[in-house]
Amino acid sequence: MQGWLNLPTLCHFLLPWAFTIFHKALGDPASHGGPHYLLAPIHEVIHSRRGATTTLPCILGTPPPSYKVRWSKVEPGELRETLILITNGLHARGYGALGGRARMRRGHQLDASLVIAGVRLEDEGRYRCELINGIEDESVTLTLRLEGVVFPYQPRRGRYQFNYYEAKQACEEQDGRLATYAQLYQAWTEGLDWCNAGWLLEGSVRYPVLTARAPCGGHGRPGIRSYGPRDRKRDRYDAFCFTSALAGQVFFVPGRLTLSEAHAACRRRGAMVAKVGHLYAAWKFSGLDQCDGGWLADGSVRFPITVPRPRCGGLPDPGVRSFGFPQPQQANYGTYCYSE
């Protein structure tokens, strides 16, 4: 029939168009808006410990003619970034407290990776490596995650005494910092079951429940129960603190000591009375197991159990047991000391 295209003619017109669409669907570089200089990281989460030296990888696939690399830390819960370091490939300049411990790795000419020495608790979080070339800026984001342990904390006065800022200070005084939600969630998966709500770094108030029960929010499903965002100045709860590996060691001094005698006993050994975070870190990372209550710096008496047994706290799971806050003049306990 005249006016209709036969099959060979139709294929002649349609095949080039179909090939173009197929080629673009597969990722033809020419179909993108411009070059992409930064390679996607192989691992987006980098694990480390306090005191270690860690590297956050950032690699260029090819260098632009002129560029700078800007490293920054994305602050949790805040719409801002803290500048760490800027380099042009030849020279680098650090900024702020973290910039003094950071340097470029420079393993090769395409290496823009950041090296952080003496990792601290506050270094955990999200980092951005941004390439600035004046035409099309690019960035990759990585997360630095510290291995550590979360512990609930309340003062001698009892439960629900801290506003957000007091909770933050209390954790720092016990060799820790306020835990993040991700840290609390991981602790819950590892067995943390706690019925008192506590502040987290993001400003929310939550508590982890493994065994649902009436006094702990009812008989619903296990999980992280949430009070949601609260007033940081007015509302009062406990704190969930996070700490990581120690540079020093914790050891037990037996005896029947008062709190002041405990301080003296540790000083004679060139040490200090351990903080709560010290004891948790020694239990977590060094396997400290001691079936004896001992004074800690905040006036509490606790002991770490790695291998549960009937006469060591009576609980079936490992953990740090607590006798609360006895009177400082009570001479019934030894002490846990910390030395670096």
Coordinates of N, CA and C in Angstrom, one line a residue, residues 122-314:
E122 N 34.0 13.6 71.0 CA 33.2 14.6 70.2 C 33.5 14.6 68.7
D123 N 34.5 13.8 68.3 CA 34.8 13.7 66.9 C 33.8 12.8 66.1
E124 N 33.0 12.0 66.8 CA 32.1 11.2 66.1 C 31.0 12.1 65.4
G125 N 30.6 11.6 64.2 CA 29.6 12.4 63.5 C 29.9 12.3 62.0
R126 N 29.2 13.2 61.3 CA 29.2 13.3 59.8 C 30.2 14.3 59.3
Y127 N 31.0 14.0 58.3 CA 32.0 14.8 57.7 C 31.8 15.0 56.2
R128 N 32.1 16.2 55.7 CA 31.9 16.5 54.3 C 33.3 16.9 53.7
C129 N 33.6 16.2 52.6 CA 34.7 16.5 51.7 C 34.2 17.2 50.5
E130 N 34.5 18.5 50.3 CA 33.9 19.3 49.2 C 35.0 19.8 48.3
L131 N 34.8 19.4 47.0 CA 35.8 19.9 46.0 C 35.2 21.2 45.4
I132 N 36.0 22.3 45.4 CA 35.5 23.6 44.9 C 36.4 23.9 43.8
N133 N 35.8 24.0 42.6 CA 36.6 24.3 41.4 C 36.1 25.6 40.7
G134 N 35.1 26.3 41.3 CA 34.6 27.5 40.7 C 33.6 27.3 39.6
I135 N 33.4 26.1 39.2 CA 32.4 25.8 38.1 C 31.3 24.9 38.6
E136 N 31.7 23.7 39.1 CA 30.7 22.8 39.6 C 31.2 22.1 40.8
D137 N 30.8 22.6 42.0 CA 31.3 22.0 43.3 C 30.7 20.7 43.5
E138 N 31.4 19.8 44.1 CA 31.0 18.4 44.4 C 31.4 18.1 45.9
S139 N 30.7 17.2 46.5 CA 31.0 16.7 47.8 C 30.7 15.3 48.1
V140 N 31.4 14.7 49.0 CA 31.0 13.3 49.5 C 30.9 13.5 51.0
T141 N 30.0 12.7 51.6 CA 29.8 12.7 53.1 C 30.1 11.3 53.6
L142 N 30.8 11.4 54.8 CA 31.2 10.1 55.5 C 30.8 10.3 56.9
T143 N 30.7 9.1 57.6 CA 30.3 9.1 59.0 C 31.4 8.4 59.8
L144 N 31.9 9.1 60.8 CA 32.9 8.6 61.7 C 32.2 8.0 63.0
R145 N 32.3 6.7 63.2 CA 31.6 6.1 64.3 C 32.6 5.5 65.2
L146 N 32.4 5.8 66.5 CA 33.4 5.3 67.5 C 32.8 4.0 68.2
E147 N 33.7 3.1 68.4 CA 33.3 1.9 69.2 C 33.2 2.3 70.7
G148 N 32.2 2.0 71.4 CA 32.1 2.5 72.7 C 31.0 1.8 73.5
V149 N 30.6 2.4 74.6 CA 29.5 1.8 75.5 C 28.7 3.0 76.0
V150 N 27.4 2.7 76.0 CA 26.4 3.7 76.6 C 26.1 3.3 78.0
F151 N 26.0 4.3 78.9 CA 25.6 4.0 80.3 C 24.6 5.0 80.8
P152 N 23.6 4.6 81.5 CA 22.6 5.6 82.1 C 23.3 6.2 83.3
Y153 N 22.9 7.5 83.5 CA 23.5 8.1 84.7 C 22.5 9.1 85.3
Q154 N 22.5 9.0 86.6 CA 21.7 9.9 87.5 C 22.6 10.3 88.7
P155 N 22.4 11.5 89.3 CA 23.2 11.9 90.4 C 22.8 11.4 91.7
R156 N 23.5 11.8 92.8 CA 23.2 11.3 94.1 C 21.8 11.8 94.5
R157 N 21.3 12.9 94.0 CA 20.0 13.4 94.4 C 18.8 12.5 93.9
G158 N 19.1 11.6 93.0 CA 18.1 10.7 92.5 C 17.7 10.9 91.0
R159 N 16.6 10.2 90.6 CA 16.3 10.3 89.2 C 15.6 11.6 88.8
Y160 N 15.8 11.9 87.5 CA 15.1 13.0 86.8 C 15.5 14.4 87.5
Q161 N 16.8 14.6 87.5 CA 17.4 15.8 88.1 C 18.0 16.8 87.1
F162 N 18.3 16.3 85.9 CA 19.1 17.1 84.9 C 18.2 17.8 83.9
N163 N 18.4 19.0 83.6 CA 18.0 19.6 82.3 C 19.0 19.2 81.3
Y164 N 18.8 19.6 80.0 CA 19.7 19.1 79.0 C 21.1 19.5 79.2
Y165 N 21.3 20.7 79.6 CA 22.7 21.2 79.8 C 23.4 20.6 81.0
E166 N 22.7 20.4 82.0 CA 23.2 19.7 83.2 C 23.5 18.2 82.9
A167 N 22.7 17.6 82.1 CA 23.0 16.2 81.7 C 24.3 16.2 80.8
K168 N 24.4 17.1 79.9 CA 25.6 17.2 79.1 C 26.9 17.3 79.9
Q169 N 26.8 18.2 80.9 CA 27.9 18.4 81.8 C 28.2 17.2 82.6
A170 N 27.2 16.6 83.1 CA 27.4 15.4 84.0 C 28.1 14.3 83.2
C171 N 27.7 14.0 82.0 CA 28.4 13.0 81.2 C 29.9 13.4 81.0
E172 N 30.2 14.6 80.7 CA 31.6 15.0 80.5 C 32.4 14.9 81.8
E173 N 31.7 15.1 82.9 CA 32.4 14.9 84.2 C 32.7 13.5 84.5
Q174 N 32.0 12.6 83.9 CA 32.2 11.1 84.1 C 33.0 10.5 82.9
D175 N 33.8 11.3 82.2 CA 34.6 10.8 81.1 C 33.7 10.3 79.9
G176 N 32.7 11.0 79.6 CA 31.8 10.6 78.5 C 31.3 11.9 77.8
R177 N 30.3 11.7 77.0 CA 29.5 12.7 76.5 C 28.1 12.2 76.3
L178 N 27.1 13.1 76.1 CA 25.7 12.6 75.8 C 25.7 11.7 74.6
A179 N 25.0 10.6 74.7 CA 24.9 9.6 73.6 C 24.0 10.1 72.6
T180 N 24.3 9.7 71.3 CA 23.4 10.0 70.2 C 22.3 8.9 70.2
Y181 N 21.3 9.2 69.4 CA 20.2 8.1 69.2 C 20.8 6.9 68.6
A182 N 21.7 7.0 67.6 CA 22.3 5.8 67.0 C 23.1 5.0 68.0
Q183 N 23.8 5.7 68.9 CA 24.5 5.0 70.0 C 23.6 4.3 70.9
L184 N 22.5 4.9 71.3 CA 21.6 4.3 72.2 C 20.9 3.1 71.5
Y185 N 20.6 3.2 70.3 CA 19.9 2.1 69.5 C 20.9 0.9 69.5
Q186 N 22.2 1.2 69.2 CA 23.1 0.0 69.1 C 23.2 -0.6 70.5
A187 N 23.3 0.2 71.6 CA 23.3 -0.3 72.9 C 22.1 -1.2 73.2
W188 N 21.0 -0.8 72.8 CA 19.7 -1.6 73.0 C 19.9 -2.9 72.3
T189 N 20.4 -2.9 71.0 CA 20.5 -4.2 70.3 C 21.6 -5.1 71.0
E190 N 22.5 -4.5 71.8 CA 23.5 -5.3 72.6 C 23.0 -5.6 74.0
G191 N 21.8 -5.2 74.4 CA 21.3 -5.7 75.6 C 20.9 -4.6 76.6
L192 N 21.0 -3.4 76.3 CA 20.7 -2.3 77.3 C 19.2 -2.2 77.5
D193 N 18.7 -2.4 78.7 CA 17.3 -2.4 79.1 C 17.2 -1.5 80.3
W194 N 16.6 -0.3 80.1 CA 16.6 0.7 81.2 C 15.2 1.4 81.2
C195 N 14.7 1.5 82.4 CA 13.3 2.0 82.5 C 13.2 3.5 82.8
N196 N 14.3 4.2 83.0 CA 14.3 5.6 83.2 C 14.6 6.4 81.9
A197 N 13.9 7.4 81.6 CA 14.2 8.2 80.4 C 15.4 9.1 80.6
G198 N 16.1 9.3 79.6 CA 17.3 10.2 79.7 C 17.5 11.0 78.4
W199 N 18.2 12.1 78.6 CA 18.6 13.0 77.5 C 19.6 12.4 76.6
L200 N 19.4 12.7 75.3 CA 20.4 12.3 74.2 C 20.9 13.6 73.6
L201 N 22.0 13.5 72.9 CA 22.7 14.6 72.4 C 21.9 15.5 71.5
E202 N 21.0 14.9 70.7 CA 20.1 15.7 69.8 C 19.0 16.5 70.5
G203 N 18.9 16.3 71.8 CA 17.9 17.0 72.6 C 16.6 16.3 72.8
S204 N 16.5 15.0 72.3 CA 15.4 14.2 72.6 C 15.5 13.4 73.9
V205 N 14.4 12.9 74.4 CA 14.4 12.1 75.6 C 13.9 10.7 75.3
R206 N 14.6 9.7 75.6 CA 14.2 8.3 75.3 C 14.7 7.3 76.3
Y207 N 14.2 6.0 76.2 CA 14.8 5.0 77.0 C 14.6 3.7 76.3
P208 N 15.5 2.7 76.5 CA 15.5 1.4 75.8 C 14.9 0.3 76.6
V209 N 14.0 -0.4 76.0 CA 13.2 -1.5 76.6 C 13.4 -2.8 75.8
L210 N 14.0 -3.8 76.5 CA 14.1 -5.1 75.8 C 12.9 -6.0 76.2
T211 N 12.6 -5.9 77.5 CA 11.4 -6.7 78.0 C 10.3 -5.8 78.4
A212 N 9.3 -5.7 77.5 CA 8.2 -4.8 77.8 C 7.4 -5.2 79.1
R213 N 7.1 -4.2 79.9 CA 6.5 -4.4 81.2 C 5.7 -3.2 81.6
A214 N 4.8 -3.4 82.5 CA 3.9 -2.3 82.8 C 4.6 -1.0 83.3
P215 N 5.6 -1.1 84.2 CA 6.3 0.1 84.7 C 7.1 0.8 83.7
C216 N 7.3 0.2 82.5 CA 8.2 0.7 81.5 C 7.5 1.0 80.2
G217 N 6.4 1.7 80.3 CA 5.6 2.1 79.1 C 4.6 1.1 78.7
G218 N 4.3 0.1 79.5 CA 3.3 -0.8 79.1 C 3.8 -2.1 78.4
H219 N 2.9 -2.9 77.9 CA 3.3 -4.2 77.4 C 3.3 -4.2 75.9
G220 N 3.7 -3.1 75.3 CA 3.9 -3.0 73.8 C 5.1 -3.7 73.4
R221 N 5.5 -3.4 72.2 CA 6.7 -4.1 71.6 C 8.0 -3.5 72.2
P222 N 9.1 -4.3 72.3 CA 10.4 -3.8 72.8 C 10.9 -2.8 71.8
G223 N 11.7 -1.9 72.3 CA 12.3 -0.9 71.4 C 12.8 0.3 72.2
I224 N 13.0 1.4 71.4 CA 13.4 2.7 72.0 C 12.2 3.5 72.2
R225 N 11.8 3.7 73.5 CA 10.6 4.5 73.7 C 11.0 6.0 73.7
S226 N 10.1 6.9 73.2 CA 10.5 8.3 73.0 C 9.5 9.2 73.7
Y227 N 10.1 10.2 74.4 CA 9.3 11.4 74.9 C 9.3 12.5 73.9
G228 N 10.1 12.3 72.8 CA 10.2 13.4 71.8 C 11.0 14.5 72.2
P229 N 11.1 15.6 71.5 CA 11.9 16.8 71.9 C 11.3 17.4 73.1
R230 N 12.1 17.9 74.0 CA 11.7 18.5 75.3 C 12.3 19.9 75.4
D231 N 11.8 20.6 76.4 CA 12.4 21.9 76.7 C 13.8 21.7 77.4
R232 N 14.8 22.2 76.8 CA 16.2 21.8 77.3 C 16.5 22.5 78.6
K233 N 15.8 23.6 78.9 CA 16.1 24.3 80.2 C 15.2 23.9 81.3
R234 N 13.9 23.6 80.9 CA 12.9 23.3 82.0 C 12.8 21.9 82.3
D235 N 12.7 21.0 81.3 CA 12.4 19.6 81.6 C 13.6 18.9 82.2
R236 N 13.3 17.9 83.1 CA 14.4 17.2 83.8 C 14.2 15.7 83.7
Y237 N 15.4 15.1 83.4 CA 15.4 13.6 83.2 C 16.8 13.1 83.6
D238 N 17.1 11.8 83.4 CA 18.4 11.3 83.6 C 19.2 11.6 82.3
A239 N 20.4 11.0 82.2 CA 21.2 11.1 81.0 C 21.7 9.8 80.5
F240 N 21.8 9.6 79.2 CA 22.5 8.5 78.6 C 23.8 9.0 78.1
C241 N 24.9 8.5 78.7 CA 26.2 8.9 78.3 C 26.9 7.9 77.5
F242 N 27.9 8.3 76.7 CA 28.7 7.4 75.8 C 30.2 7.6 76.1
T243 N 30.9 6.5 76.2 CA 32.4 6.6 76.3 C 33.0 5.6 75.4
S244 N 34.3 5.7 75.2 CA 35.0 4.8 74.4 C 36.3 4.3 75.0
A245 N 37.2 3.7 74.3 CA 38.4 3.1 74.8 C 39.2 4.1 75.7
L246 N 40.0 3.5 76.6 CA 40.8 4.3 77.5 C 42.3 4.3 77.1
A247 N 42.9 5.4 77.4 CA 44.4 5.5 77.2 C 45.1 4.8 78.3
G248 N 44.5 4.8 79.5 CA 45.1 4.2 80.7 C 44.4 2.9 81.1
Q249 N 44.5 2.6 82.4 CA 43.9 1.4 82.9 C 43.2 1.6 84.2
V250 N 42.2 0.7 84.5 CA 41.5 0.8 85.8 C 41.9 -0.4 86.6
F251 N 42.1 -0.3 87.9 CA 42.5 -1.4 88.7 C 41.8 -1.2 90.1
F252 N 41.6 -2.3 90.8 CA 40.8 -2.3 92.0 C 41.8 -2.4 93.2
V253 N 41.5 -1.6 94.2 CA 42.2 -1.6 95.5 C 41.3 -2.1 96.6
P254 N 41.5 -3.3 97.2 CA 40.6 -3.8 98.2 C 40.8 -3.0 99.5
G255 N 39.8 -3.2 100.4 CA 39.9 -2.6 101.7 C 38.5 -2.2 102.2
R256 N 38.4 -1.6 103.3 CA 37.2 -1.1 103.9 C 37.4 0.4 104.1
L257 N 37.2 1.1 103.0 CA 37.6 2.5 102.9 C 36.4 3.5 102.9
T258 N 36.6 4.7 103.4 CA 35.7 5.8 103.2 C 36.0 6.4 101.8
L259 N 35.2 7.3 101.4 CA 35.4 7.9 100.1 C 36.7 8.7 100.1
S260 N 37.0 9.4 101.2 CA 38.2 10.2 101.3 C 39.4 9.3 101.3
E261 N 39.3 8.2 102.0 CA 40.4 7.2 102.1 C 40.6 6.5 100.7
A262 N 39.6 6.4 99.9 CA 39.7 5.9 98.6 C 40.5 6.8 97.7
H263 N 40.3 8.1 97.8 CA 41.1 9.1 97.1 C 42.5 9.0 97.5
A264 N 42.8 8.9 98.8 CA 44.2 8.8 99.2 C 44.8 7.5 98.8
A265 N 44.1 6.4 98.8 CA 44.7 5.1 98.3 C 45.1 5.2 96.8
C266 N 44.3 5.8 96.0 CA 44.6 5.9 94.6 C 45.8 6.8 94.4
R267 N 45.8 7.9 95.1 CA 47.0 8.9 95.0 C 48.3 8.2 95.3
R268 N 48.3 7.4 96.4 CA 49.5 6.7 96.8 C 50.0 5.8 95.7
R269 N 49.2 5.4 94.8 CA 49.6 4.5 93.7 C 49.7 5.3 92.4
G270 N 49.8 6.6 92.5 CA 50.0 7.4 91.3 C 48.8 7.5 90.4
A271 N 47.6 7.3 91.0 CA 46.4 7.3 90.2 C 45.4 8.2 90.8
M272 N 44.2 8.1 90.2 CA 43.0 8.9 90.7 C 41.9 7.9 90.8
V273 N 40.9 8.3 91.7 CA 39.7 7.5 91.7 C 39.0 7.5 90.4
A274 N 38.6 6.3 89.9 CA 38.1 6.2 88.6 C 36.7 6.9 88.5
K275 N 36.4 7.4 87.3 CA 35.1 7.9 87.0 C 34.2 6.8 86.5
V276 N 32.9 7.1 86.4 CA 31.9 6.1 86.0 C 32.2 5.6 84.6
G277 N 32.6 6.6 83.7 CA 32.9 6.2 82.3 C 34.2 5.4 82.2
H278 N 35.1 5.6 83.1 CA 36.3 4.8 83.2 C 36.0 3.3 83.4
L279 N 35.1 3.1 84.4 CA 34.8 1.8 84.8 C 34.0 1.0 83.7
Y280 N 33.1 1.7 83.0 CA 32.3 1.1 81.9 C 33.3 0.8 80.8
A281 N 34.2 1.7 80.4 CA 35.1 1.5 79.3 C 36.1 0.3 79.7
A282 N 36.5 0.2 80.9 CA 37.4 -0.9 81.3 C 36.6 -2.3 81.2
W283 N 35.4 -2.2 81.6 CA 34.5 -3.4 81.5 C 34.3 -3.8 80.0
K284 N 34.0 -2.8 79.2 CA 33.7 -3.1 77.8 C 34.9 -3.5 77.0
F285 N 36.0 -2.8 77.1 CA 37.2 -3.0 76.2 C 38.3 -3.9 76.8
S286 N 38.4 -3.9 78.2 CA 39.5 -4.7 78.8 C 38.9 -5.9 79.5
G287 N 37.6 -6.1 79.5 CA 37.1 -7.3 80.2 C 37.2 -7.3 81.7
L288 N 37.2 -6.1 82.3 CA 37.4 -6.0 83.8 C 36.3 -6.7 84.5
D289 N 36.6 -7.6 85.4 CA 35.6 -8.5 86.1 C 36.0 -8.5 87.5
Q290 N 35.2 -7.9 88.4 CA 35.6 -7.8 89.8 C 34.3 -7.8 90.6
C291 N 34.2 -8.9 91.5 CA 33.0 -9.1 92.3 C 33.1 -8.3 93.6
D292 N 33.5 -7.1 93.6 CA 33.7 -6.3 94.8 C 33.3 -4.9 94.5
G293 N 32.4 -4.3 95.3 CA 32.0 -2.9 95.1 C 33.1 -2.0 95.5
G294 N 33.3 -1.0 94.7 CA 34.3 0.0 94.9 C 33.9 1.4 94.7
W295 N 34.5 2.3 95.4 CA 34.1 3.8 95.3 C 34.5 4.3 93.9
L296 N 33.7 5.2 93.4 CA 34.1 5.9 92.2 C 34.1 7.4 92.5
A297 N 34.6 8.2 91.6 CA 34.8 9.6 91.9 C 33.6 10.4 92.2
D298 N 32.4 10.0 91.7 CA 31.2 10.7 91.9 C 30.5 10.3 93.2
G299 N 31.2 9.4 94.0 CA 30.6 9.0 95.3 C 29.7 7.8 95.2
S300 N 29.6 7.2 94.0 CA 28.8 6.0 93.9 C 29.7 4.8 94.1
V301 N 29.1 3.6 94.3 CA 29.8 2.4 94.5 C 29.3 1.4 93.4
R302 N 30.2 0.9 92.7 CA 29.8 0.0 91.6 C 30.9 -1.1 91.4
F303 N 30.5 -2.1 90.6 CA 31.5 -3.2 90.3 C 31.2 -3.8 88.9
P304 N 32.2 -4.2 88.1 CA 32.0 -4.7 86.8 C 32.0 -6.2 86.7
I305 N 31.0 -6.8 86.0 CA 30.9 -8.2 85.9 C 30.9 -8.6 84.4
T306 N 31.9 -9.3 84.0 CA 32.0 -9.9 82.6 C 31.4 -11.3 82.5
V307 N 31.7 -12.1 83.6 CA 31.1 -13.4 83.6 C 30.1 -13.5 84.8
P308 N 28.8 -13.5 84.5 CA 27.8 -13.5 85.6 C 27.9 -14.8 86.4
R309 N 27.7 -14.6 87.7 CA 27.7 -15.8 88.6 C 26.8 -15.4 89.8
P310 N 26.3 -16.4 90.5 CA 25.2 -16.2 91.4 C 25.5 -15.2 92.5
R311 N 26.7 -15.1 93.0 CA 27.0 -14.2 94.1 C 27.6 -12.9 93.7
C312 N 27.5 -12.6 92.5 CA 28.0 -11.3 92.0 C 26.9 -10.4 91.3
G313 N 26.0 -10.1 92.1 CA 24.9 -9.2 91.6 C 23.7 -9.9 91.3
G314 N 23.7 -11.2 91.1 CA 22.5 -12.0 90.9 C 21.8 -11.9 89.6

